[in-house]
PDB file of C-alpha atoms in Angstrom:
ATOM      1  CA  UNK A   2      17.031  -1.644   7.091  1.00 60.00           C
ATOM      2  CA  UNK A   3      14.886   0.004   4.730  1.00 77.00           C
ATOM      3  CA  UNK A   4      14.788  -1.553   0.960  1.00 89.00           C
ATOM      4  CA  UNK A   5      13.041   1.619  -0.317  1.00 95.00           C
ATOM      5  CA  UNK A   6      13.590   4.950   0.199  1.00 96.00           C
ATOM      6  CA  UNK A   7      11.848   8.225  -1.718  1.00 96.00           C
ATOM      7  CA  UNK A   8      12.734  12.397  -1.695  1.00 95.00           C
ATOM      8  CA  UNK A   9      11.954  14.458  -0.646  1.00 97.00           C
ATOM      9  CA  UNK A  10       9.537  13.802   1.947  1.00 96.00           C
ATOM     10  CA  UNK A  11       7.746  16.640   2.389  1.00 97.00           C
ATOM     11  CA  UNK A  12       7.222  18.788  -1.263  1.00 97.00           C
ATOM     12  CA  UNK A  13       5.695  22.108  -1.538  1.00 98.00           C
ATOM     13  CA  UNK A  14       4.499  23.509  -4.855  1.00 97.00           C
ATOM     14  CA  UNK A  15       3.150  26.115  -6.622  1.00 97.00           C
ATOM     15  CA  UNK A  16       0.091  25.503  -9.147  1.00 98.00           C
ATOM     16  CA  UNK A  17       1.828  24.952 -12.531  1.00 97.00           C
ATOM     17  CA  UNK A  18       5.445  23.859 -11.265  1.00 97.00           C
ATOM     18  CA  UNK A  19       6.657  20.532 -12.341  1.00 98.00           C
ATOM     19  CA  UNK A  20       7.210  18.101  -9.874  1.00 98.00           C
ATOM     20  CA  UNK A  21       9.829  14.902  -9.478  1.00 98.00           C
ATOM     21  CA  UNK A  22       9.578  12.816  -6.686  1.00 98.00           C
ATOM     22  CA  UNK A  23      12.233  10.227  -6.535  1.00 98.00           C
ATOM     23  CA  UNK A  24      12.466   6.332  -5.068  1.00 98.00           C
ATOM     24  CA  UNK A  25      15.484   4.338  -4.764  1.00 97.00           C
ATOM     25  CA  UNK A  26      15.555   0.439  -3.939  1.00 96.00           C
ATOM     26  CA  UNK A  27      17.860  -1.759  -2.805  1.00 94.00           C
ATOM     27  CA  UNK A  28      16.835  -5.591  -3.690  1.00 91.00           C
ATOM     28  CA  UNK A  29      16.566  -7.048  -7.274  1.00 92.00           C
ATOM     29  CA  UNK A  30      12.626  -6.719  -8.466  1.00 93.00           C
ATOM     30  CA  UNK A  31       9.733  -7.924 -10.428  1.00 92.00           C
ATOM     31  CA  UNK A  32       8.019  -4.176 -10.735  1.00 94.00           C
ATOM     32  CA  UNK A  33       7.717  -0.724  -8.668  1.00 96.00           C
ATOM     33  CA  UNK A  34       4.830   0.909  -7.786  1.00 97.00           C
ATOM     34  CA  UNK A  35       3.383   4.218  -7.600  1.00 98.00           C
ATOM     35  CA  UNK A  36       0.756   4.664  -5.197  1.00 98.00           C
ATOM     36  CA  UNK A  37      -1.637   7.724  -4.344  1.00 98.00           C
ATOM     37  CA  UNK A  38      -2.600   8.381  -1.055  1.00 97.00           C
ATOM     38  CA  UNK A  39      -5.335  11.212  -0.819  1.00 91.00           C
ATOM     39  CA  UNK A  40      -6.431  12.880   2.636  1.00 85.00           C
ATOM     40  CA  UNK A  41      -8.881  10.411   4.130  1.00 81.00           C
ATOM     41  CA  UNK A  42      -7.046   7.718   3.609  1.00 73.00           C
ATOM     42  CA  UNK A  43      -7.783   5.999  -0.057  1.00 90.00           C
ATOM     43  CA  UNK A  44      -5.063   4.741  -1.895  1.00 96.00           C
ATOM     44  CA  UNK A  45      -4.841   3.797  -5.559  1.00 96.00           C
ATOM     45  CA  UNK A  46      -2.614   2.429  -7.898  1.00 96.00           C
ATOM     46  CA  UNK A  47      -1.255   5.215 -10.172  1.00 97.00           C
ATOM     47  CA  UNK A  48       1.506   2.959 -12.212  1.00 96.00           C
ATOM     48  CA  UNK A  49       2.895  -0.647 -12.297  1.00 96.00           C
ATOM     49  CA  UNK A  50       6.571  -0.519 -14.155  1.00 94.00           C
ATOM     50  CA  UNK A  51       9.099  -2.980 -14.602  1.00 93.00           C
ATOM     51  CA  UNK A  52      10.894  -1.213 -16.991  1.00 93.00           C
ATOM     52  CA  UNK A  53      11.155   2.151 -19.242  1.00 94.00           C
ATOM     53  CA  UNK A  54       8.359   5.020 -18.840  1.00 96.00           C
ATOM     54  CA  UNK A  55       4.771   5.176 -18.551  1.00 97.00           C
ATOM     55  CA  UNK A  56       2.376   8.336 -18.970  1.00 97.00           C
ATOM     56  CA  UNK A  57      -0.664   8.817 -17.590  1.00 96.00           C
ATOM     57  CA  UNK A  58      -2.653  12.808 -17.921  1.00 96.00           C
ATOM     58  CA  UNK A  59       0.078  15.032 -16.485  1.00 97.00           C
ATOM     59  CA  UNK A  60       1.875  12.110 -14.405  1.00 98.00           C
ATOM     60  CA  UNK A  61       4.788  10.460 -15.915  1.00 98.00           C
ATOM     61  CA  UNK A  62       6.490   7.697 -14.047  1.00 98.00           C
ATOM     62  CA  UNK A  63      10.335   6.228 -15.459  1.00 98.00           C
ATOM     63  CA  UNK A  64      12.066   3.238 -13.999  1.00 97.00           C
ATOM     64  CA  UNK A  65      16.089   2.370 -14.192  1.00 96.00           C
ATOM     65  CA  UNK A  66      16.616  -0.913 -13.369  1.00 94.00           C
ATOM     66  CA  UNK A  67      20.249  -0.824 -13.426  1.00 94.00           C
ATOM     67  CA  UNK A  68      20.447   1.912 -11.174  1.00 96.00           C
ATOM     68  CA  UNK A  69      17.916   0.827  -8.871  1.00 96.00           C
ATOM     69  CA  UNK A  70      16.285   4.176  -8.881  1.00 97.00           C
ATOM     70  CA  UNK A  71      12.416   5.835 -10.215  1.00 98.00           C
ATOM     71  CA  UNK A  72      10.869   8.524 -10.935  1.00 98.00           C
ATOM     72  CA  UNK A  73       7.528  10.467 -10.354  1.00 98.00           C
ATOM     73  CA  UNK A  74       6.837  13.187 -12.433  1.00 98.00           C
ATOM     74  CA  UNK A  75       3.682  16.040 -12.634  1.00 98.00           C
ATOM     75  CA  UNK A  76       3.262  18.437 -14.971  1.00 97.00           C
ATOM     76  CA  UNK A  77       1.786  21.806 -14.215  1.00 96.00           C
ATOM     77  CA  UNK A  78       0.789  20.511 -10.823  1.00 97.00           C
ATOM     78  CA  UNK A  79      -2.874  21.291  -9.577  1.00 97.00           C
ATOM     79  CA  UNK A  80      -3.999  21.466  -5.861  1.00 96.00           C
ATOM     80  CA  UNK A  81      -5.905  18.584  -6.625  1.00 95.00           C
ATOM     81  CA  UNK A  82      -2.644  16.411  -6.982  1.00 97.00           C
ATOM     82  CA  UNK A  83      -1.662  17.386  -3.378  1.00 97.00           C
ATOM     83  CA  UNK A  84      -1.409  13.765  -1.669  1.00 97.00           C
ATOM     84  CA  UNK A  85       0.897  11.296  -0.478  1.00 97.00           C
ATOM     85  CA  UNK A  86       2.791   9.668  -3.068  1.00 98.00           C
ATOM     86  CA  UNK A  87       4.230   6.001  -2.465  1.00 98.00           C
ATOM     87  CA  UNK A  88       6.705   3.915  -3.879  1.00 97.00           C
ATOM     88  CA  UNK A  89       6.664   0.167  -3.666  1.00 96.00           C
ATOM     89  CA  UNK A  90       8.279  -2.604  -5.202  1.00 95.00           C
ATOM     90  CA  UNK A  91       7.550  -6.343  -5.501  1.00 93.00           C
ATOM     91  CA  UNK A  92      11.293  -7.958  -5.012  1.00 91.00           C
ATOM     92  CA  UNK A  93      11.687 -10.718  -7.573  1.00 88.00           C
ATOM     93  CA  UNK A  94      12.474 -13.502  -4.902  1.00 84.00           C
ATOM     94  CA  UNK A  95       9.444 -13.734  -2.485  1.00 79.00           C
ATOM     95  CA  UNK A  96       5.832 -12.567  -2.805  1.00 87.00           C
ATOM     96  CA  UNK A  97       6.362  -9.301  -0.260  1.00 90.00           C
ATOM     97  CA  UNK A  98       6.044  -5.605  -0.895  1.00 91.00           C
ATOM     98  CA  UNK A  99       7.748  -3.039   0.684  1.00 93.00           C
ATOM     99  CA  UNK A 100       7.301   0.564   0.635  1.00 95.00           C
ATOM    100  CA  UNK A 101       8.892   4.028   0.937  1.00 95.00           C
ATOM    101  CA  UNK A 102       7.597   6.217   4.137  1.00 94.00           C
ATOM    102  CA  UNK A 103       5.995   8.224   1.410  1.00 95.00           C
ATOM    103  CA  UNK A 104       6.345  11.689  -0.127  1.00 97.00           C
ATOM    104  CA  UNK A 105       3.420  14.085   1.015  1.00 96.00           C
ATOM    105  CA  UNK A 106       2.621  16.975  -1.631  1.00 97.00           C
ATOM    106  CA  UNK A 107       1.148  20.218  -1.514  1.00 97.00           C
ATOM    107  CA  UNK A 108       0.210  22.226  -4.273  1.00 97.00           C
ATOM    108  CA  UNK A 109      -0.685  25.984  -3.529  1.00 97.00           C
ATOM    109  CA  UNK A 110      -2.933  27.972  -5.535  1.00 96.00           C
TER     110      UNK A 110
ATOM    111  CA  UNK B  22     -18.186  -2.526  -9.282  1.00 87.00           C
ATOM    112  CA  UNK B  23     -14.998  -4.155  -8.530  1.00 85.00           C
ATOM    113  CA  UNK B  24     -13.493  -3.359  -5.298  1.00 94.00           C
ATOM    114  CA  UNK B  25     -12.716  -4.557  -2.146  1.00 97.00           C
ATOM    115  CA  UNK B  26     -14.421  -4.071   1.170  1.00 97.00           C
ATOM    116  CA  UNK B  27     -13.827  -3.856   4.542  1.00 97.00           C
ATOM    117  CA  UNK B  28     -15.049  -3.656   8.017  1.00 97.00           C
ATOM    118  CA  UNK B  29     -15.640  -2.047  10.393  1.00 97.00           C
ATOM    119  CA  UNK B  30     -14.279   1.459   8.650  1.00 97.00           C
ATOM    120  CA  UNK B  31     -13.686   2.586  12.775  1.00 97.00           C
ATOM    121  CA  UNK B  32     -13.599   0.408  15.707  1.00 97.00           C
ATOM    122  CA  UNK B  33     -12.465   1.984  19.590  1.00 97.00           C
ATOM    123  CA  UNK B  34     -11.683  -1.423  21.844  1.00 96.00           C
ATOM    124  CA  UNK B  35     -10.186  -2.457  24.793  1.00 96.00           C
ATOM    125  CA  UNK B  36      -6.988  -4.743  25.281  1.00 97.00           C
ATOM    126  CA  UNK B  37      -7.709  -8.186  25.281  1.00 96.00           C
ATOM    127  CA  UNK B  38     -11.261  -7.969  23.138  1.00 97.00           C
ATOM    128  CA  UNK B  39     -10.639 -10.360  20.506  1.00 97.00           C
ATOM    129  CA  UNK B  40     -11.361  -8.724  16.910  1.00 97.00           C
ATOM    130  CA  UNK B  41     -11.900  -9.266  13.520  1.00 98.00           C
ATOM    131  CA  UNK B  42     -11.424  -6.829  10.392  1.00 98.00           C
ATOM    132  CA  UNK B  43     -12.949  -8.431   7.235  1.00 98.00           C
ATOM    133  CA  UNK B  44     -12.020  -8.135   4.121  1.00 98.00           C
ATOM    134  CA  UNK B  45     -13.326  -9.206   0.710  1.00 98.00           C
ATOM    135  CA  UNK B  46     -12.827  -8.961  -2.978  1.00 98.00           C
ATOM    136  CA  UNK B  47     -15.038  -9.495  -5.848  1.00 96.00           C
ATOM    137  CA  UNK B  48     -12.313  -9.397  -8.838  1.00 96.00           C
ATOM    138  CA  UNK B  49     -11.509 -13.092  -8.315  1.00 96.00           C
ATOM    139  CA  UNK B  50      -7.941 -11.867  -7.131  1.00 96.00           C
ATOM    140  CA  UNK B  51      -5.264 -14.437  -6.146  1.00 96.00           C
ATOM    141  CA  UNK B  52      -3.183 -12.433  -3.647  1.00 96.00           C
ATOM    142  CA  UNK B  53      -4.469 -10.758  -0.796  1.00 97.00           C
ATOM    143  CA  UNK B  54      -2.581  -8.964   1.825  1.00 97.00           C
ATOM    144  CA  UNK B  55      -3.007  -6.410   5.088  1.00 98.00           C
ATOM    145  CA  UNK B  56      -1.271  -4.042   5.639  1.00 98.00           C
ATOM    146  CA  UNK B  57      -0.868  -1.379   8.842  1.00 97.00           C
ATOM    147  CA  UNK B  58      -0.138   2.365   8.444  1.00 96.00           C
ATOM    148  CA  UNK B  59       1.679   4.441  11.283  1.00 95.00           C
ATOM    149  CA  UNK B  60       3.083   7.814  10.805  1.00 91.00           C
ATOM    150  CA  UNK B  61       6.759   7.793  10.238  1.00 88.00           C
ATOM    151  CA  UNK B  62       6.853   4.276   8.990  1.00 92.00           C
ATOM    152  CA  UNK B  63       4.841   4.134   6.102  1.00 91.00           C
ATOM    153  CA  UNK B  64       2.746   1.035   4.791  1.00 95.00           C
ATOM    154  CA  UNK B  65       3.965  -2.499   6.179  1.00 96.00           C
ATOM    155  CA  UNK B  66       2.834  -5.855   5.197  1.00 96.00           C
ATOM    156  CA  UNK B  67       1.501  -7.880   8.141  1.00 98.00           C
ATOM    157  CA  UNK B  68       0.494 -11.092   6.507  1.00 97.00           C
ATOM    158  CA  UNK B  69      -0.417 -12.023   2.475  1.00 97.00           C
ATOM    159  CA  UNK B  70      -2.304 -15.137   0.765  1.00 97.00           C
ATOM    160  CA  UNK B  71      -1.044 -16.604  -2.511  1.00 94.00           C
ATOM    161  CA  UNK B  72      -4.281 -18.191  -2.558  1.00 93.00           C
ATOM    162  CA  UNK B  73      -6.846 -20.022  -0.571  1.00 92.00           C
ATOM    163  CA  UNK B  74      -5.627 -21.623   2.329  1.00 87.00           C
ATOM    164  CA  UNK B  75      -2.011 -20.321   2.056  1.00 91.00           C
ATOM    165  CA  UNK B  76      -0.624 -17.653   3.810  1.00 95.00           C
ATOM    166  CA  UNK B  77       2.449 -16.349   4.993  1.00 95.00           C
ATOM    167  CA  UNK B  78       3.892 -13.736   7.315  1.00 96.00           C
ATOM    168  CA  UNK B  79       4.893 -10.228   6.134  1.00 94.00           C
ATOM    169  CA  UNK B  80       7.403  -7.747   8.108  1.00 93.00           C
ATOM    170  CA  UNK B  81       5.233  -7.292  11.311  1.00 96.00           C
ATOM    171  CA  UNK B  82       2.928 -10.473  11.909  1.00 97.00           C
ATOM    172  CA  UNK B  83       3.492 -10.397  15.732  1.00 97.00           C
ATOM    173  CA  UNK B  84      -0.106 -10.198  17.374  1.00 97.00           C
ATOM    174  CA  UNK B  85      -2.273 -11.276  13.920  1.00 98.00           C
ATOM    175  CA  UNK B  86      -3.458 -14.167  12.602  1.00 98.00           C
ATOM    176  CA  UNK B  87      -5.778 -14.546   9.146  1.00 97.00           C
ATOM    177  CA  UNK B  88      -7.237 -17.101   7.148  1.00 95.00           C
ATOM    178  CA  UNK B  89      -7.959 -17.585   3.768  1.00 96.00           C
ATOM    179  CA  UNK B  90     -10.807 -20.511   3.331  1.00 96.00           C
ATOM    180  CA  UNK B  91     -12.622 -18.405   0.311  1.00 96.00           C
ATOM    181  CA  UNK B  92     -10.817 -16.586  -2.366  1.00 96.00           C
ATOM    182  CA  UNK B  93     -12.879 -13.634  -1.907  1.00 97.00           C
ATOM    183  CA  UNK B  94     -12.196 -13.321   1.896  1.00 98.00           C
ATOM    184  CA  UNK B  95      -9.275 -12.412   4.009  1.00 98.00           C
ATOM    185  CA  UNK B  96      -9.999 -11.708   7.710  1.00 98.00           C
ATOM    186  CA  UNK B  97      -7.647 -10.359   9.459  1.00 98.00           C
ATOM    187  CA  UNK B  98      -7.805 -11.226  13.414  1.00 98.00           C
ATOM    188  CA  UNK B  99      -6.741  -9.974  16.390  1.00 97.00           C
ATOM    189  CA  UNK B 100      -6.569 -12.704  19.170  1.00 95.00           C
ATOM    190  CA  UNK B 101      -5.647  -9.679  22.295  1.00 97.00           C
ATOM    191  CA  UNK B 102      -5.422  -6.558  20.830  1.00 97.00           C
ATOM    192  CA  UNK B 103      -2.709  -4.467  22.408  1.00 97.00           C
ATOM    193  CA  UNK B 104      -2.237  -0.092  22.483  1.00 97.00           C
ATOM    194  CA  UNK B 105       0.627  -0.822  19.956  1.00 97.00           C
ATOM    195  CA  UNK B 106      -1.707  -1.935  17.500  1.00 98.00           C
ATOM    196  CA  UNK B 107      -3.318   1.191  17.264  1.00 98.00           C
ATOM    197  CA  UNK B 108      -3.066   2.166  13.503  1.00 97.00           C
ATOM    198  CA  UNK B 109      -4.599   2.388  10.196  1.00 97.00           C
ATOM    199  CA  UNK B 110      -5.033  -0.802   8.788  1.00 98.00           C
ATOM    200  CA  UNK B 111      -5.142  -1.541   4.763  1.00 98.00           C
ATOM    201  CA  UNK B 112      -6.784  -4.689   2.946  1.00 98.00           C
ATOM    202  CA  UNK B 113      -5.500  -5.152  -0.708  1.00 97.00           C
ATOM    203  CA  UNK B 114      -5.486  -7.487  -3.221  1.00 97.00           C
ATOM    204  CA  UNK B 115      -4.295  -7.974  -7.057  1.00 95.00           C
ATOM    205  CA  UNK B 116      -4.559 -11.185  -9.963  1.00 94.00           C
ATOM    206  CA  UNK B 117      -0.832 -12.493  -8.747  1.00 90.00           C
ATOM    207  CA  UNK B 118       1.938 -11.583  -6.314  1.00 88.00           C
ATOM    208  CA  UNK B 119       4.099  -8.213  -7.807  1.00 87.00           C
ATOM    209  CA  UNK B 120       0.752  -6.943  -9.883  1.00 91.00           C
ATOM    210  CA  UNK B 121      -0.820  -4.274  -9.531  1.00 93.00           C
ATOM    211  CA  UNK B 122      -2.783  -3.653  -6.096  1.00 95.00           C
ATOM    212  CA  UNK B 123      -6.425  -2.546  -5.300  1.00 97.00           C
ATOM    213  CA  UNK B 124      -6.588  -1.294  -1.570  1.00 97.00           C
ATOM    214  CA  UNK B 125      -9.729  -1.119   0.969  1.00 97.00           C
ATOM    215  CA  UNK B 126     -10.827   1.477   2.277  1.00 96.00           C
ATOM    216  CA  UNK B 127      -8.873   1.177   5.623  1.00 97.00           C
ATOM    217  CA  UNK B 128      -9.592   0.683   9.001  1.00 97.00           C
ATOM    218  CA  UNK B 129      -8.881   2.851  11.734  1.00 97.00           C
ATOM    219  CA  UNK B 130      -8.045   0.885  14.991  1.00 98.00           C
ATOM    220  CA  UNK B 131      -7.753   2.464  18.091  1.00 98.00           C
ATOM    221  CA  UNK B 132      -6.757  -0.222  20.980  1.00 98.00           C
ATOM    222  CA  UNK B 133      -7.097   1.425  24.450  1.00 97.00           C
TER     223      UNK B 133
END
């Protein structure tokens, strides 16, 4: 059973293109995530949502509760946003996480 | 600089070798958690901390114990390592559960 699943999982892009990565969830929850992974390992935070949109540069992240479903968007991708891009979400009974398997991005030159 | 720590970065061992992966945070954060990596299967929680002296089991505790006696520090230990615990392994923490997480660096066990 997987609470969290994201598409695609594999995304290839060129330099410019627009990008949507999407997350669906299946339990009730207190926020979703948006993590970063880059090559070597790091990951950060990009968002925290519990409801709505946020922006942040050229990433945009949207959240619909009712429909159990996010969104990742870039705009006029770089190669520097090629990463792994993971959703999470904090369910609101317990203090768990879970997470998607990740979507891993490449943007060509 | 806030962040949090953790080490060792790399560590080759044996089954059996007891082990311990530190971890520490200097943001005053309540909740701490690890976390292991594998391809295929994503990020999984292994055990979290609410706060000092409680803890509770995540999706895949089998094989780890921790401890949280300081805020700041949440070891993570491995009593007899096994090859199936081979993986990358994640230290986070944020101010309360659901918020927003900082990760470690990782650790890259390899069990042999």
């Amino acid at each position: 059973k997987n609470e969290v699943e994201q598409s695609p999982q594999n995304l290839t892009a060129q330099e410019g293109e627009f990008i949507t990565i999407n997350c669906s969830y299946s339990v009730g929850i207190s926020a979703l995530h948006w993590l970063q992974q880059h090559p070597g390992g790091g990951i950060v935070s990009l968002f925290m949502l519990s409801s709505g949109k946020k922006k942040h540069g050229r990433l945009i992240a949207t959240i619909n509760i009712q429909e159990k479903h996010s969104s990742l968007h870039i705009t006029a991708s770089h190669p520097r946003d090629s990463a792994v891009y993971i959703c999470a979400v904090s369910p609101n009974t317990g203090n768990q996480f879970y997470f998607g398997t990740g979507t891993s991005l490449t943007v060509i030159p | 600089e806030a962040q949090v720590t953790q080490n060792p970065r790399y560590l080759i061992t044996v089954t059996g070798k007891k082990l311990t992966v530190t971890c520490s945070q200097n943001m005053n954060h309540e909740y701490m958690s690890w976390y292991r990596q594998d391809p295929g299967l994503g990020l999984r929680q292994i055990y979290y901390s609410m706060n000092v002296e409680v803890t509770d089991k995540g999706d895949v505790p089998e094989g780890y114990k921790v401890s949280r006696k300081e805020k700041r520090n949440f070891p993570l230990i491995l009593e007899s390592p096994s090859p199936n615990q081979t993986s990358l392994y994640f230290c986070a923490s944020s101010f309360f559960s659901g918020g927003e997480q900082y990760f470690g660096p990782g650790t890259r066990l390899t069990v042999t």
